[in-house]
Coordinates of C-alpha atoms and ligand atoms in Angstrom, one line a residue:
Chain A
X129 CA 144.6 76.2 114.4
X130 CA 143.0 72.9 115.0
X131 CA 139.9 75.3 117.7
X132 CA 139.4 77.1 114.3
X133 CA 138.6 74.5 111.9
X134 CA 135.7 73.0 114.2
X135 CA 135.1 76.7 115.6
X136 CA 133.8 77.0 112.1
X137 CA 132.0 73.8 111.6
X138 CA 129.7 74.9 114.9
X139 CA 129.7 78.1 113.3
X140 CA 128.3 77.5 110.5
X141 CA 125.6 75.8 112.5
X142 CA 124.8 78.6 114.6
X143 CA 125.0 80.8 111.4
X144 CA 121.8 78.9 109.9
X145 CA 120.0 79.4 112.6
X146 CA 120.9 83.0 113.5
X147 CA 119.5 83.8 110.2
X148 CA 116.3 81.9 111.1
X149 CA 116.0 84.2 113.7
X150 CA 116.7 87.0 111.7
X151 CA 114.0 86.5 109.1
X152 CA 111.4 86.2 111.6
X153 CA 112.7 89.2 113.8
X154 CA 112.5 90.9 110.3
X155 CA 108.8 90.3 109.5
X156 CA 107.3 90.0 113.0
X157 CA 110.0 91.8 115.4
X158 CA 109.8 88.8 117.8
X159 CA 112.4 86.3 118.8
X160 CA 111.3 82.7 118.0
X161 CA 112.4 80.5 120.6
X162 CA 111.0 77.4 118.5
X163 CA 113.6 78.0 116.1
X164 CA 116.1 75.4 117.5
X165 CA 113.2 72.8 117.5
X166 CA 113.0 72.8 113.9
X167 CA 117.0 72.2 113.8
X168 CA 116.2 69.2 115.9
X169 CA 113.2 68.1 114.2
X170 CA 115.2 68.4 111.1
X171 CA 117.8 65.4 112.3
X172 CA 115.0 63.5 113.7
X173 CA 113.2 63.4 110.3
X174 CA 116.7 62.7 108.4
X175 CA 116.8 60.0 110.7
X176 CA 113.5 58.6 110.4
X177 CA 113.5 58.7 106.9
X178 CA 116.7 57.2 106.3
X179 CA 116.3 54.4 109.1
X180 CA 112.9 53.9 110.1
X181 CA 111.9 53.8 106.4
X182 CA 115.0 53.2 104.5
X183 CA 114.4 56.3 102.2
X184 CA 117.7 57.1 100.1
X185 CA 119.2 60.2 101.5
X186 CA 119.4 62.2 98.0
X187 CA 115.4 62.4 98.5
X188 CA 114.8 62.1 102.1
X189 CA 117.3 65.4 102.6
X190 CA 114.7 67.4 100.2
X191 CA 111.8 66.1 102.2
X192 CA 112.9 66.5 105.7
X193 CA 113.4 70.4 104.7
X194 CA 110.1 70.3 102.7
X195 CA 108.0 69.0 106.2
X196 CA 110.2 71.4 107.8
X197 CA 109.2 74.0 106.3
X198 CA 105.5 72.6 106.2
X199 CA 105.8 72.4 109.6
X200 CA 107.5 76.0 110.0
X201 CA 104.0 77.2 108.4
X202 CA 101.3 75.6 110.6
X203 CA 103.1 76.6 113.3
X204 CA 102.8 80.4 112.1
X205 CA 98.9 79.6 111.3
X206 CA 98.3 77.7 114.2
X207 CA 100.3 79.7 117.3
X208 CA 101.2 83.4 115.6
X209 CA 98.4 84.4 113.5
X210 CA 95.7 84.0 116.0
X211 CA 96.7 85.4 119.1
X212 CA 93.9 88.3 119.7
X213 CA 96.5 90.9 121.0
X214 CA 100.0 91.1 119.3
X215 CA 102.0 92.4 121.4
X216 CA 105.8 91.1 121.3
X217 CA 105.5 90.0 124.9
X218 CA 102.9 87.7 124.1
X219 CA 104.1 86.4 120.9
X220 CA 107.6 85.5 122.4
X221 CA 105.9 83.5 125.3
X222 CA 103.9 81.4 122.7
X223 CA 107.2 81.1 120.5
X224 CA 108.8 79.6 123.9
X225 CA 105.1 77.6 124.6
X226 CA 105.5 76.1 121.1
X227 CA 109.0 75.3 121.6
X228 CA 108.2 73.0 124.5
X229 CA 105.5 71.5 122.8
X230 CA 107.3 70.6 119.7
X231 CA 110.1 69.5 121.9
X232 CA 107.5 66.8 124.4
X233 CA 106.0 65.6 120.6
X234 CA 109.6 64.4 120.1
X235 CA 110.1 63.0 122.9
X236 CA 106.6 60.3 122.3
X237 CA 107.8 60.1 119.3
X238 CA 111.3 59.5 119.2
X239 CA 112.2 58.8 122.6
X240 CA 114.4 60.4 125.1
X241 CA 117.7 58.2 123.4
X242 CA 120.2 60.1 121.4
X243 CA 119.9 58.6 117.8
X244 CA 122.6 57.6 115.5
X245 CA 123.2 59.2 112.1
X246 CA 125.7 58.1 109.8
X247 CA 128.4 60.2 107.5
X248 CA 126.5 61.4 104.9
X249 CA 130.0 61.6 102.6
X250 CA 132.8 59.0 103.2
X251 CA 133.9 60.2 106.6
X252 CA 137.2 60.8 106.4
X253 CA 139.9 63.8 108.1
X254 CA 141.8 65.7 105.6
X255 CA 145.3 67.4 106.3
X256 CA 144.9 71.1 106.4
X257 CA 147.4 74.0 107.8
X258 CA 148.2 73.2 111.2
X259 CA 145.3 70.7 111.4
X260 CA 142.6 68.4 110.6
X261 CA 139.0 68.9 109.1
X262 CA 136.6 65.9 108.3
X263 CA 134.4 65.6 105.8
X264 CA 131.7 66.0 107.7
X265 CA 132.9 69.5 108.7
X266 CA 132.9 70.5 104.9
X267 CA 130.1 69.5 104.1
X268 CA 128.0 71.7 107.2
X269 CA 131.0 74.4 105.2
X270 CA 130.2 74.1 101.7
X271 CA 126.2 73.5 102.4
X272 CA 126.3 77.0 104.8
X273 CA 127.9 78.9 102.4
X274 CA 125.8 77.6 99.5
X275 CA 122.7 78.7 101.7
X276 CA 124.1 82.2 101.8
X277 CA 125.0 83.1 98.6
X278 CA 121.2 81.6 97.6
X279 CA 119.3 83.5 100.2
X280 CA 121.1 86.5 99.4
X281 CA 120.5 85.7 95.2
X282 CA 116.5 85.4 96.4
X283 CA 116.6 88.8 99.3
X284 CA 118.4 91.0 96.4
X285 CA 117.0 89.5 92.8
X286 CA 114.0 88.1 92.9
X287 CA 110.5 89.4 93.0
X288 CA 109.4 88.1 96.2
X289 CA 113.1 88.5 97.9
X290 CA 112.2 92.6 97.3
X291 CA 108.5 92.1 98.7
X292 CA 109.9 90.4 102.2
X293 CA 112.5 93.5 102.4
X294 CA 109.9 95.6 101.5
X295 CA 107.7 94.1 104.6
X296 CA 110.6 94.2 106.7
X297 CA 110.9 97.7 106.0
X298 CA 107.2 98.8 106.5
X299 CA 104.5 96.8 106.5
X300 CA 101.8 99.3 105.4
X301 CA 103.3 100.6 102.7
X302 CA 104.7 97.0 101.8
X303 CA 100.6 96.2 101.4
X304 CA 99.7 99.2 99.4
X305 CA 102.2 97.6 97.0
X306 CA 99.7 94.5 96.7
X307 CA 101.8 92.9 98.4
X308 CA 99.8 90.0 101.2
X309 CA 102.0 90.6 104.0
X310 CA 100.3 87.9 106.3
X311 CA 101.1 85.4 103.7
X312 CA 105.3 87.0 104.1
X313 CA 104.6 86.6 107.7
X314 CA 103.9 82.9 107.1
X315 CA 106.4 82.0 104.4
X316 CA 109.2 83.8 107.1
X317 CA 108.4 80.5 109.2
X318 CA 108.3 78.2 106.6
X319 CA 111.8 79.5 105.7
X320 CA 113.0 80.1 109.1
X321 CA 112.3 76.0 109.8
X322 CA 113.7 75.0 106.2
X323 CA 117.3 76.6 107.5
X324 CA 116.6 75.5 110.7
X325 CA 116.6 72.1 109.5
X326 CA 119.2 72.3 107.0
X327 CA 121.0 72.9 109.9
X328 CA 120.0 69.9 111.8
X329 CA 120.4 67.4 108.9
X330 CA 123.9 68.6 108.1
X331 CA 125.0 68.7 111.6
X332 CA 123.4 65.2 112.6
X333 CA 126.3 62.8 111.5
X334 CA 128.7 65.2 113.9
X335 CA 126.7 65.2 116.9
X336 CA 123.7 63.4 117.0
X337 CA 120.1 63.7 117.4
X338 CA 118.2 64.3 121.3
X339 CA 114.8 65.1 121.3
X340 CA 116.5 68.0 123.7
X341 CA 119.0 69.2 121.7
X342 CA 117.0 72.5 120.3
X343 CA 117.4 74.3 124.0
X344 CA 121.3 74.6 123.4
X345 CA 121.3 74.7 119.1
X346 CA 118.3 77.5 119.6
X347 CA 120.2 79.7 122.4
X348 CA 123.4 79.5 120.3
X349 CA 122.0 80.7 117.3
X350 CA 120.3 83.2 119.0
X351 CA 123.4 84.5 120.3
X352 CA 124.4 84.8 117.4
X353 CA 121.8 86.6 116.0
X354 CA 122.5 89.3 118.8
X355 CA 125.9 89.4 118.4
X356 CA 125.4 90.0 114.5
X357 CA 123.0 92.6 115.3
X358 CA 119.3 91.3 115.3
X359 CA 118.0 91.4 111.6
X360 CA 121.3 91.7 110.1
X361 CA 121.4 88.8 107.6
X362 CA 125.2 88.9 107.3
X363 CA 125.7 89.9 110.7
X364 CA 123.9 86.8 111.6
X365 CA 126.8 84.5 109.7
X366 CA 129.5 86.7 111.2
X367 CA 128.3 86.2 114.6
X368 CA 127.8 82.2 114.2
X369 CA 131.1 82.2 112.2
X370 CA 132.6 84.3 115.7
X371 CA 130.8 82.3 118.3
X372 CA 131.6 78.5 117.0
X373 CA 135.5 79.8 116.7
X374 CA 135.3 81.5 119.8
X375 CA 133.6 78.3 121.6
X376 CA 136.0 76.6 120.6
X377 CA 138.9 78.6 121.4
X378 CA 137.6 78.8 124.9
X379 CA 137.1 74.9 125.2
X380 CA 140.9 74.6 124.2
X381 CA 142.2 77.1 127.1
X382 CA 139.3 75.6 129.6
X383 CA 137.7 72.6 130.6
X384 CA 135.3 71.9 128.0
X385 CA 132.3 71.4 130.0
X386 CA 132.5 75.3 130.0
X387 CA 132.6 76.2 126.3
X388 CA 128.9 76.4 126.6
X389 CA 129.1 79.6 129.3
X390 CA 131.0 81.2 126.0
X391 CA 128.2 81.8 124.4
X392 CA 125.8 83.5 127.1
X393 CA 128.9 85.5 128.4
X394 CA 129.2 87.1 124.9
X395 CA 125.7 87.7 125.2
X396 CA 125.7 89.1 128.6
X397 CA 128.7 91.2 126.9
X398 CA 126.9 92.7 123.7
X399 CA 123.8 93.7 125.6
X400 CA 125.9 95.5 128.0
X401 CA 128.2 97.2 125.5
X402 CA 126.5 97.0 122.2
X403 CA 123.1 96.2 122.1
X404 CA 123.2 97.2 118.4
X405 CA 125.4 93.9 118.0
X406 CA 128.8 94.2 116.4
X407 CA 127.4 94.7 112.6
X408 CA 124.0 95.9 113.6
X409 CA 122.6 99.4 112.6
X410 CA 120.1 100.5 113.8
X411 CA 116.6 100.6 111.6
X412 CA 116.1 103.4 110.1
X413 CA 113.0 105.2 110.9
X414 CA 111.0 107.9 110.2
X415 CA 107.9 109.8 111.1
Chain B
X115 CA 80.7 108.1 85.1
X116 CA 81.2 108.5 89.2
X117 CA 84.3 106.2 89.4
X118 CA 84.5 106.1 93.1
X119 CA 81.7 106.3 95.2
X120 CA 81.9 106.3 99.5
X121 CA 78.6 105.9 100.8
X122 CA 78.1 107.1 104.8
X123 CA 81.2 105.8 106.4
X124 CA 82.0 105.6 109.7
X125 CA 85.7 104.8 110.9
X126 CA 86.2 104.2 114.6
X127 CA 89.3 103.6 116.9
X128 CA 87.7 102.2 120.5
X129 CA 85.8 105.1 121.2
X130 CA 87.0 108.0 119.2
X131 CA 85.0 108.6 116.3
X132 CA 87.3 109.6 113.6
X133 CA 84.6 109.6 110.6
X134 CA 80.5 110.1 111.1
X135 CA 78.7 109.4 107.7
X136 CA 80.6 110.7 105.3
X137 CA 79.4 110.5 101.3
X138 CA 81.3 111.8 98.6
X139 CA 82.4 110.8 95.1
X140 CA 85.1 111.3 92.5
X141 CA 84.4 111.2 89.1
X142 CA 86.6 109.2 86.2
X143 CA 89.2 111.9 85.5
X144 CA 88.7 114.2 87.5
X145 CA 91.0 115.6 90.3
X146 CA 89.4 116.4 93.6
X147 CA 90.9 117.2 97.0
X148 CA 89.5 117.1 100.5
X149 CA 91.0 119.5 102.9
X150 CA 91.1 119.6 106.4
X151 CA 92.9 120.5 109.6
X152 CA 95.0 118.3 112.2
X153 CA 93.1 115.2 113.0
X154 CA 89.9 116.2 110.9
X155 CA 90.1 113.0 109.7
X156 CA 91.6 112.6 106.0
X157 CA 94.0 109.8 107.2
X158 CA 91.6 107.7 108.3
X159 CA 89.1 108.4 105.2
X160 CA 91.8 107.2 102.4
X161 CA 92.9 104.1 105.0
X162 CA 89.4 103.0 104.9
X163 CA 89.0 103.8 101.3
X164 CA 91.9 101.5 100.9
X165 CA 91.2 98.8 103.3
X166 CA 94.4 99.4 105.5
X167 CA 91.6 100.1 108.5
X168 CA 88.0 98.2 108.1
X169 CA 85.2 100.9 108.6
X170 CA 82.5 100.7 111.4
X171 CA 79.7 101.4 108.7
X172 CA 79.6 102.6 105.0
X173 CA 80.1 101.4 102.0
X174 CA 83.3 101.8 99.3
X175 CA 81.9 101.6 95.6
X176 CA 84.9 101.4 92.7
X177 CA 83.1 101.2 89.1
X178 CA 79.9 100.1 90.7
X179 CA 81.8 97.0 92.5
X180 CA 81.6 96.7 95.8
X181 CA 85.0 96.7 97.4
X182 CA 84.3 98.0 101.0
X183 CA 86.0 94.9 103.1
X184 CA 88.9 94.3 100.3
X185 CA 92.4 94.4 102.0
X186 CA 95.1 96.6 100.2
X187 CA 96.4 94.1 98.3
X188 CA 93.2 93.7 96.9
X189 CA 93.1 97.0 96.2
X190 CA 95.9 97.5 94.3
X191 CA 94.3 94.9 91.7
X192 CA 91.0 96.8 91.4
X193 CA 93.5 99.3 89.9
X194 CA 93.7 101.8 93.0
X195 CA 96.9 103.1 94.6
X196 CA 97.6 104.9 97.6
X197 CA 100.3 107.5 98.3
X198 CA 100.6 107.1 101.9
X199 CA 101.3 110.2 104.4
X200 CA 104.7 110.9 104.8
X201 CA 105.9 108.8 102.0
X202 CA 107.0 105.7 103.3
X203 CA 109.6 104.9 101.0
X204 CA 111.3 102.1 101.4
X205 CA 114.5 103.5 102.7
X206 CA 117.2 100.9 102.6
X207 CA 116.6 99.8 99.4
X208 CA 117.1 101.4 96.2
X209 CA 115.0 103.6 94.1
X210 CA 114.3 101.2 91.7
X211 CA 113.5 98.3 94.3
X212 CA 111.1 100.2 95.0
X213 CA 109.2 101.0 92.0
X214 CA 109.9 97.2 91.7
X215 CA 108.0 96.9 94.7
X216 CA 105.2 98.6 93.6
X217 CA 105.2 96.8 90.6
X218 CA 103.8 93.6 92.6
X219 CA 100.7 92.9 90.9
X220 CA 101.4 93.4 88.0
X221 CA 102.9 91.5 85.1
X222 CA 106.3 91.7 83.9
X223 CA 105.6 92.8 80.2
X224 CA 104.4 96.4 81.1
X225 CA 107.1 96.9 83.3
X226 CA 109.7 98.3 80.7
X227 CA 107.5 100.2 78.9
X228 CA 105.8 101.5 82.7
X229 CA 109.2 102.3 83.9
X230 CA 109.7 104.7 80.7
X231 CA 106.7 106.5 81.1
X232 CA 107.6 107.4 85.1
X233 CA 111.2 108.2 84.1
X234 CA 110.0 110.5 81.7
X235 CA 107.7 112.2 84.2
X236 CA 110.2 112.0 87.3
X237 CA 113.8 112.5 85.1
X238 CA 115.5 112.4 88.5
X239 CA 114.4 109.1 89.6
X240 CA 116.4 107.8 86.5
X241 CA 119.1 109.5 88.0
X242 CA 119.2 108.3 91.1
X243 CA 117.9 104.8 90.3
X244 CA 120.8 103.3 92.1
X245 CA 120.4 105.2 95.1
X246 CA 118.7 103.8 98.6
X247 CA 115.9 106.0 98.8
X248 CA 116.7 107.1 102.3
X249 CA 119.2 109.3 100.5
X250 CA 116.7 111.2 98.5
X251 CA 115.7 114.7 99.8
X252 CA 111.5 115.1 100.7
X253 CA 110.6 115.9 97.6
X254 CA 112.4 113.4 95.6
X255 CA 111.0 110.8 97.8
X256 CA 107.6 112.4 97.4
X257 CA 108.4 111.4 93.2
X258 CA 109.4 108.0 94.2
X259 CA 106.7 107.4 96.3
X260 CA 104.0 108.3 93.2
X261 CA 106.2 106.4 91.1
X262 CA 105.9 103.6 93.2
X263 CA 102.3 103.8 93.5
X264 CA 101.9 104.4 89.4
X265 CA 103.8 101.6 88.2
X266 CA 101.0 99.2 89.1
X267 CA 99.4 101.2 86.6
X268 CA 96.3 102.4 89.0
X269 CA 93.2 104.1 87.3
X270 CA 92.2 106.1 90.6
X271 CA 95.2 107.5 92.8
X272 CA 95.0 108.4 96.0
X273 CA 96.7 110.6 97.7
X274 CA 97.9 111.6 101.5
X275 CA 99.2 115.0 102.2
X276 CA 101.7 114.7 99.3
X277 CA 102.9 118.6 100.2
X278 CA 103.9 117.7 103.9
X279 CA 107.3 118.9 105.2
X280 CA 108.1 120.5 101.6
X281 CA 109.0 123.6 100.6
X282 CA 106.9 125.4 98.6
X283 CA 108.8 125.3 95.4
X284 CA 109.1 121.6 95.9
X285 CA 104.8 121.6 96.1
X286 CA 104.7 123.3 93.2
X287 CA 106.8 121.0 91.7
X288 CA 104.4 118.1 93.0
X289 CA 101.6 119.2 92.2
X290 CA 102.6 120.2 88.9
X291 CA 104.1 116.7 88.0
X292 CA 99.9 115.4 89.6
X293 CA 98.3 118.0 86.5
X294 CA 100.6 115.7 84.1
X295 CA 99.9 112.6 85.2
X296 CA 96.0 113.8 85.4
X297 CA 96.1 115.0 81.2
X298 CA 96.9 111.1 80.7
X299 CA 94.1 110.4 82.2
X300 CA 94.5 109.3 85.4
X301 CA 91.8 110.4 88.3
X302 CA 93.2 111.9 91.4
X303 CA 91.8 112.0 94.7
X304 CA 94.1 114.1 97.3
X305 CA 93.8 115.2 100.9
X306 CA 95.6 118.0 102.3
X307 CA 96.1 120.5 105.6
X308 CA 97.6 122.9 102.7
X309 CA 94.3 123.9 101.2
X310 CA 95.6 127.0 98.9
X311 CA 98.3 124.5 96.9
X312 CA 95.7 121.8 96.9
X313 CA 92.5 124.1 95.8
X314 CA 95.1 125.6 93.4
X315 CA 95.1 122.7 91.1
X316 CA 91.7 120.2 91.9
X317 CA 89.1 120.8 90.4
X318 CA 87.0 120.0 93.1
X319 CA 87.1 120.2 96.5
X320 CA 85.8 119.1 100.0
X321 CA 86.3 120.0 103.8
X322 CA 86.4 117.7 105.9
X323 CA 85.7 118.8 110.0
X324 CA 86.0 116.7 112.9
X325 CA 85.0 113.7 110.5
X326 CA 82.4 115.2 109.3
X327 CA 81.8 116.8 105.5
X328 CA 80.4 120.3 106.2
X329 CA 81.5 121.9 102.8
X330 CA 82.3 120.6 99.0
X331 CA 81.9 122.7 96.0
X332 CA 84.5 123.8 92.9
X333 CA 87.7 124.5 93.7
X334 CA 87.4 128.2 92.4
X335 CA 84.2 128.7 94.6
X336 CA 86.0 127.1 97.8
X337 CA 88.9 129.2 97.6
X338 CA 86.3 132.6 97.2
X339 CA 84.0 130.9 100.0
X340 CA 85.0 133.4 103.7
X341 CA 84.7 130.4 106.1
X342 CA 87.8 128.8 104.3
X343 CA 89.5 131.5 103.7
X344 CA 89.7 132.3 107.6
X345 CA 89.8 128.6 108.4
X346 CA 92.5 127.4 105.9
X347 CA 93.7 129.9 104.2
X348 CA 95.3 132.0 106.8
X349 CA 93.1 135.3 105.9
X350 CA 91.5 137.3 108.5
X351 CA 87.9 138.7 107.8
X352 CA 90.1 142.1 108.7
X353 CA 91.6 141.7 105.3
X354 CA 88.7 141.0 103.5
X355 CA 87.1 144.1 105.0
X356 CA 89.8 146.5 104.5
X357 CA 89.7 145.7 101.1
Ligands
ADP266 N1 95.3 104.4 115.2 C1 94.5 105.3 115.8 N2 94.1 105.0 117.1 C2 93.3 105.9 117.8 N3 93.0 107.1 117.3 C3 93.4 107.4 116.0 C4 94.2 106.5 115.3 N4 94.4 107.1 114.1 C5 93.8 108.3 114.1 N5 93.2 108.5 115.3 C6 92.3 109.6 115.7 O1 91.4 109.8 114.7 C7 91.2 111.2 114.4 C8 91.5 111.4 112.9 O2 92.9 111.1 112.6 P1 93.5 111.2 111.2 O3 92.6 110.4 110.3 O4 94.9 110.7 111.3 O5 93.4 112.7 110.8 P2 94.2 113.6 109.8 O6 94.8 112.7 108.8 O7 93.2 114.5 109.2 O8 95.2 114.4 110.6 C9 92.2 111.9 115.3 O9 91.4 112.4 116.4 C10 93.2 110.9 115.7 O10 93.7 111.2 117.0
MG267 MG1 96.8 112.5 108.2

């Protein structure tokens, strides 16, 4: 049982960012490969904050995600909304051309060391069946699941939850609604980088923070994503849920240093077999 | 009082000239359809009327204000809504997301009282409030789809091909829910292939030809005029003579 319990912790993980990717697939139908920068950038500004300027973590958790999601923003404005032709080709390779800039501004400005973050919670490992889970695990839990249930409250009952659908669904008719779907376009990022760096704060005290580290958290997630079915919201938590227990499953049958082929084998699987994903449907279109 | 006024517009896509100079106007209250054939050219007139493409040339005049480069959304709060071809419902979400939707703009007060007034007109929208629109059959998505556009309470409405793919009960049906919605006041601007349903119940009428206006009169004189009856309404000149 004990694979299952941090199989879920990396789950979660992967979960926040597979639904990054999902929002932005939803409104733009590109992959953002930046999206695991902003789950690094999210640790580095925890870490910054909390020792490089000795901000209290209560407010320096609500600002990391607010310059995340600042951040998240100009990147739309600055790299998206511009580029003359729009074609998803050229959007992914600037997603992937911003990635690797964000990821060289971390390095000048955080270094190439790994940085220590401390237990947010008392760290501590509680008995559960057959196993152990630490604090630091339940909170990446309890914060993923909170995330969930309040993106799905905003997607299904609020005003603007019902105008990004409605964009997701067709943009035309979502602006002949009144609707400013370039402005949906842009919040998308915003949000996509706030979850991204949810993700990176909560996860920090478990492994960490490398200026590197959003190669690896970014191709996770975006397995993920796939094996949820790209666009699926709750197939995006399934499939993190499913990859981080899976992972782990296959690092306690095999050498660890393998657990990371899990992920791009499961890939390699779903695009063979299912390219729908396991909970994907296909979107529904008409003429 | 001419409540919409489209001075020579041109729409282009790279080369293709899809509208050369066209002028017309709707008056407050009236209802007024344009007909024309496959690729004449209506599409592109009510998606530059709108703002969803940005014309070449021309000029877009709502209530004497200017609102030629406005985008959609812009639109929508001048108090014009469009009816898109083919409906465009939102399909996975329900019918009354949608007309949630459409209610964007506006403010929250009306919206009870709004919602009343288009269940009243469109009963089975009430009825299937619940429903994902995708479920609807074409004509009950053809409802929703004016619904959606009404509830941001629009004073012109435009309209694109609303009797495409129905049956021609379900037109009837259409059109005759448009001649309710036009006795409270609302203006109507359509366009339509189907010239006999639209001519049927406009007032007023244009043709439109290879983006070009080569014909506009009442509705009554269209339908009596030879060139459309051989053009759109399917009636030879045999017939005529024979008679
Ligand atoms: N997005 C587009 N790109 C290029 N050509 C277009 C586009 N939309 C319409 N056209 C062309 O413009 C002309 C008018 O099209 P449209 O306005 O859709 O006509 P209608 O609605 O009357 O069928 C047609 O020749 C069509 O092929
Ligand atoms: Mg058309």
């Amino acid at each position: 049982m004990q694979f299952f319990y941090s199989g879920i912790t990396s789950g979660s993980i992967y979960a926040l960012v597979a639904i990054g990717f999902n929002i932005i697939y939803n409104t733009t139908g590109i992959i953002n490969f930046a999206q695991g920068e902003f789950v690094m950038l999210g640790g580095m500004f925890i870490y910054s904050m909390l020792y490089m300027m000795n901000i209290p973590f209560v407010l320096a958790f609500p600002v990391a995600l607010f310059g995340a999601f600042v951040l998240g923003v100009i990147f739309e404005r600055v790299f998206i909304r511009y580029v003359k032709v729009k074609s998803e080709l050229n959007l992914i390779t600037i997603t992937i051309a911003g990635s690797i800039i964000l990821r060289g501004l971390a390095m000048v400005i955080w270094g190439r060391d790994t940085l220590l973050v401390e237990s947010f919670v008392p760290s501590k490992a509680i008995n559960v069946y057959k196993g152990t889970i630490t604090t630091d695990s339940l909170v990446v839990i309890g914060i993923s699941l909170v995330i969930s249930f309040l993106l799905t409250f905003f997607f299904k009952k609020t005003k603007y939850g019902k105008a990004f659908r409605a964009c997701y669904e067709d943009k035309i008719a979502a602006s002949v609604c009144g609707i400013n779907v370039k402005a949906v376009v842009m919040f998308s990022f915003g949000i996509a980088a706030f979850l991204g760096a949810i993700a990176g704060v909560v996860v920090s005290p478990i492994t960490y923070v490398t200026y590197s580290d959003g190669i690896m958290t970014g191709l996770k997630g975006f397995s993920a994503a796939v094996m949820g079915g790209l666009g699926s919201f709750w197939g995006g938590i399934f499939g993190g849920i499913l990859l981080g227990v899976s992972e782990s499953f296959f690092a306690s049958v095999f050498p660890s240093g393998y657990k990371d082929a899990m992920a791009f084998l499961i890939i390699l699987f779903i695009l063979f077999f299912r390219p729908q994903g396991l909970f994907g449907r296909k979107k529904a279109t008409r003429v | 009082m001419k409540m919409l006024k489209v001075k020579s517009l041109f729409v282009n896509y790279g080369a293709v000239e899809a509208l050369k100079n066209i002028s017309l106007h709707i008056k407050e209250k009236e209802f007024v359809a344009l007909i024309g054939s496959n690729g004449a050219g209506k599409t592109s007139l009510l998606n530059a009327i709108m703002g969803i493409v940005k014309p070449k040339d021309g000029e877009v005049i709502f209530n004497d204000k200017n609102i030629t480069g406005f985008p959609p959304e812009r639109k929508v709060k001048e108090k014009i809504a469009l009816v898109l071809e083919g409906r465009r419902v939102f399909a996975n979400m329900t019918v009354l997301e949608n007309i949630e939707v459409g209610a964007f703009t506006s403010d929250n007060k009306n919206f009870i009282k709004r919602l009343k007034f288009i269940y009243d007109i469109f009963p089975v929208l009430k009825e299937r409030s619940w429903q994902p629109a995708g479920m609807l059959s074409g004509g009950e998505q053809q409802m929703l789809a004016i619904a959606r556009a009404l509830i941001s309470e629009p004073k012109l409405l435009l309209m694109d091909e609303p009797s495409m793919g129905l049956a021609p009960l379900v037109i009837k049906d259409v059109y005759e829910k448009l001649l309710i919605l036009k006795e409270t006041g609302l203006t109507i601007f359509l366009v339509e292939q189907n010239a006999a349903a639209a001519l049927k119940y406009a007032d007023r009428g244009y043709v439109l030809e290879n983006g070009k206006i080569v014909l506009q009169g009442k509705s009554k004189e269209l339908l009596e005029d030879n060139e459309i009856k051989r053009a759109y309404l399917g009636k030879e000149y045999k017939e005529k003579w024979e008679r």
